[in-house]
Amino acid sequence: MWYIFPQVAGLGYSEMAQWYAIRNRDEAIAYLGHPILGKRLIEISETLFLVASNNATEIMGRPDDLKLRSCMTLFALLPDADPVFEAVLKKFFDGKKDPATLQMLD
């Protein structure tokens, strides 16, 4: 989950979460602009729309549903973000961004 839907540093405490965490907005912009990483993040995010359910907990379980929300929030906040990130937030989280991610980026 950590390397598929990365989240902002400080939210996860496991070794893997810390290793794959996005440190700041600039790193998130670089990740999204990377020809492989950014493309794959958008593709896997689009794939979520193939699932009939709109319940992230049902699909992924906890705490991966929280990690998904955090990831989508992080990338939705970037300038010129692909609309898929907001769309995933709308489908699975009633459009509500993750407050912990918002706080970490302030």
PDB file of C-alpha atoms in Angstrom:
ATOM      1  CA  MET A   1       0.000   0.000   0.000  1.00  0.00           C
ATOM      2  CA  TRP A   2       2.809   2.428   0.911  1.00  0.00           C
ATOM      3  CA  TYR A   3       4.363   2.505  -2.538  1.00  0.00           C
ATOM      4  CA  ILE A   4       1.075   2.251  -4.445  1.00  0.00           C
ATOM      5  CA  PHE A   5      -0.742   5.085  -2.669  1.00  0.00           C
ATOM      6  CA  PRO A   6       1.988   7.101  -0.908  1.00  0.00           C
ATOM      7  CA  GLN A   7       1.046   9.484   1.863  1.00  0.00           C
ATOM      8  CA  VAL A   8       2.672  12.476   3.494  1.00  0.00           C
ATOM      9  CA  ALA A   9       5.465  11.874   5.997  1.00  0.00           C
ATOM     10  CA  GLY A  10       4.411  11.836   9.626  1.00  0.00           C
ATOM     11  CA  LEU A  11       1.192   9.866   9.244  1.00  0.00           C
ATOM     12  CA  GLY A  12       2.626   6.365   9.255  1.00  0.00           C
ATOM     13  CA  TYR A  13       5.047   5.076  11.855  1.00  0.00           C
ATOM     14  CA  SER A  14       6.136   1.723  10.480  1.00  0.00           C
ATOM     15  CA  GLU A  15       9.505   1.413   8.789  1.00  0.00           C
ATOM     16  CA  MET A  16       7.801   0.908   5.420  1.00  0.00           C
ATOM     17  CA  ALA A  17       5.491   3.900   5.901  1.00  0.00           C
ATOM     18  CA  GLN A  18       8.452   6.117   6.712  1.00  0.00           C
ATOM     19  CA  TRP A  19      10.533   4.789   3.816  1.00  0.00           C
ATOM     20  CA  TYR A  20       7.853   5.467   1.172  1.00  0.00           C
ATOM     21  CA  ALA A  21       6.440   8.670   2.690  1.00  0.00           C
ATOM     22  CA  ILE A  22       6.303  11.850   0.637  1.00  0.00           C
ATOM     23  CA  ARG A  23       8.260  14.473   2.599  1.00  0.00           C
ATOM     24  CA  ASN A  24       6.662  17.679   1.263  1.00  0.00           C
ATOM     25  CA  ARG A  25       4.770  19.296  -1.625  1.00  0.00           C
ATOM     26  CA  ASP A  26       7.877  19.534  -3.798  1.00  0.00           C
ATOM     27  CA  GLU A  27       8.496  15.811  -3.448  1.00  0.00           C
ATOM     28  CA  ALA A  28       4.832  15.133  -4.247  1.00  0.00           C
ATOM     29  CA  ILE A  29       5.096  17.294  -7.375  1.00  0.00           C
ATOM     30  CA  ALA A  30       8.236  15.402  -8.416  1.00  0.00           C
ATOM     31  CA  TYR A  31       6.529  12.049  -7.757  1.00  0.00           C
ATOM     32  CA  LEU A  32       3.516  12.983  -9.852  1.00  0.00           C
ATOM     33  CA  GLY A  33       5.745  14.363 -12.606  1.00  0.00           C
ATOM     34  CA  HIS A  34       7.835  11.195 -12.769  1.00  0.00           C
ATOM     35  CA  PRO A  35       7.073   9.378 -16.043  1.00  0.00           C
ATOM     36  CA  ILE A  36       6.526   6.017 -14.343  1.00  0.00           C
ATOM     37  CA  LEU A  37       5.451   6.786 -10.769  1.00  0.00           C
ATOM     38  CA  GLY A  38       3.010   9.552 -11.652  1.00  0.00           C
ATOM     39  CA  LYS A  39       1.521   7.606 -14.537  1.00  0.00           C
ATOM     40  CA  ARG A  40       1.002   4.516 -12.383  1.00  0.00           C
ATOM     41  CA  LEU A  41      -0.568   6.497  -9.538  1.00  0.00           C
ATOM     42  CA  ILE A  42      -3.089   8.015 -11.936  1.00  0.00           C
ATOM     43  CA  GLU A  43      -3.791   4.630 -13.558  1.00  0.00           C
ATOM     44  CA  ILE A  44      -4.368   2.802 -10.270  1.00  0.00           C
ATOM     45  CA  SER A  45      -6.539   5.665  -9.046  1.00  0.00           C
ATOM     46  CA  GLU A  46      -8.640   5.437 -12.222  1.00  0.00           C
ATOM     47  CA  THR A  47      -8.942   1.679 -11.699  1.00  0.00           C
ATOM     48  CA  LEU A  48     -10.838   2.319  -8.460  1.00  0.00           C
ATOM     49  CA  PHE A  49     -13.788   3.431 -10.597  1.00  0.00           C
ATOM     50  CA  LEU A  50     -14.124  -0.114 -11.953  1.00  0.00           C
ATOM     51  CA  VAL A  51     -15.195  -1.228  -8.479  1.00  0.00           C
ATOM     52  CA  ALA A  52     -18.954  -0.978  -7.971  1.00  0.00           C
ATOM     53  CA  SER A  53     -18.722  -0.271  -4.251  1.00  0.00           C
ATOM     54  CA  ASN A  54     -18.081   3.233  -2.991  1.00  0.00           C
ATOM     55  CA  ASN A  55     -16.985   1.983   0.425  1.00  0.00           C
ATOM     56  CA  ALA A  56     -13.189   2.114   0.688  1.00  0.00           C
ATOM     57  CA  THR A  57     -13.200   0.206   3.986  1.00  0.00           C
ATOM     58  CA  GLU A  58     -15.150  -2.635   2.379  1.00  0.00           C
ATOM     59  CA  ILE A  59     -12.702  -2.800  -0.531  1.00  0.00           C
ATOM     60  CA  MET A  60      -9.375  -2.270   1.225  1.00  0.00           C
ATOM     61  CA  GLY A  61     -10.002  -2.706   4.928  1.00  0.00           C
ATOM     62  CA  ARG A  62      -8.530  -0.591   7.694  1.00  0.00           C
ATOM     63  CA  PRO A  63      -6.124   1.173   7.808  1.00  0.00           C
ATOM     64  CA  ASP A  64      -5.599   1.063   4.043  1.00  0.00           C
ATOM     65  CA  ASP A  65      -8.801   3.028   3.446  1.00  0.00           C
ATOM     66  CA  LEU A  66      -7.310   5.841   5.539  1.00  0.00           C
ATOM     67  CA  LYS A  67      -4.074   5.685   3.564  1.00  0.00           C
ATOM     68  CA  LEU A  68      -6.036   5.969   0.319  1.00  0.00           C
ATOM     69  CA  ARG A  69      -7.815   9.090   1.571  1.00  0.00           C
ATOM     70  CA  SER A  70      -4.519  10.584   2.693  1.00  0.00           C
ATOM     71  CA  CYS A  71      -2.874   9.880  -0.658  1.00  0.00           C
ATOM     72  CA  MET A  72      -5.750  11.300  -2.683  1.00  0.00           C
ATOM     73  CA  THR A  73      -5.786  14.410  -0.488  1.00  0.00           C
ATOM     74  CA  LEU A  74      -2.055  14.944  -0.919  1.00  0.00           C
ATOM     75  CA  PHE A  75      -2.120  14.734  -4.698  1.00  0.00           C
ATOM     76  CA  ALA A  76      -5.429  16.583  -5.126  1.00  0.00           C
ATOM     77  CA  LEU A  77      -3.839  19.615  -3.461  1.00  0.00           C
ATOM     78  CA  LEU A  78      -1.051  19.939  -6.012  1.00  0.00           C
ATOM     79  CA  PRO A  79      -1.143  22.604  -8.711  1.00  0.00           C
ATOM     80  CA  ASP A  80      -2.602  21.245 -11.961  1.00  0.00           C
ATOM     81  CA  ALA A  81      -3.496  17.973 -10.228  1.00  0.00           C
ATOM     82  CA  ASP A  82      -5.174  15.310 -12.297  1.00  0.00           C
ATOM     83  CA  PRO A  83      -8.924  15.411 -11.533  1.00  0.00           C
ATOM     84  CA  VAL A  84      -8.896  11.702 -10.680  1.00  0.00           C
ATOM     85  CA  PHE A  85      -7.699  12.452  -7.139  1.00  0.00           C
ATOM     86  CA  GLU A  86     -10.686  14.681  -6.358  1.00  0.00           C
ATOM     87  CA  ALA A  87     -12.955  12.156  -8.076  1.00  0.00           C
ATOM     88  CA  VAL A  88     -11.714   9.337  -5.825  1.00  0.00           C
ATOM     89  CA  LEU A  89     -12.295  11.535  -2.777  1.00  0.00           C
ATOM     90  CA  LYS A  90     -15.847  12.186  -4.001  1.00  0.00           C
ATOM     91  CA  LYS A  91     -16.601   8.533  -4.699  1.00  0.00           C
ATOM     92  CA  PHE A  92     -15.208   7.030  -1.519  1.00  0.00           C
ATOM     93  CA  PHE A  93     -15.117   9.862   1.036  1.00  0.00           C
ATOM     94  CA  ASP A  94     -17.986  12.202   0.097  1.00  0.00           C
ATOM     95  CA  GLY A  95     -15.393  14.622  -1.277  1.00  0.00           C
ATOM     96  CA  LYS A  96     -13.873  15.177   2.163  1.00  0.00           C
ATOM     97  CA  LYS A  97     -10.127  15.564   2.294  1.00  0.00           C
ATOM     98  CA  ASP A  98      -8.084  13.947   5.041  1.00  0.00           C
ATOM     99  CA  PRO A  99      -7.694  16.461   7.892  1.00  0.00           C
ATOM    100  CA  ALA A 100      -4.415  14.935   9.103  1.00  0.00           C
ATOM    101  CA  THR A 101      -2.861  15.341   5.656  1.00  0.00           C
ATOM    102  CA  LEU A 102      -4.112  18.915   5.426  1.00  0.00           C
ATOM    103  CA  GLN A 103      -2.573  19.667   8.812  1.00  0.00           C
ATOM    104  CA  MET A 104       0.781  18.128   7.874  1.00  0.00           C
ATOM    105  CA  LEU A 105       0.970  20.275   4.742  1.00  0.00           C
ATOM    106  CA  ASP A 106       0.164  23.576   6.470  1.00  0.00           C
TER     107      ASP A 106
END
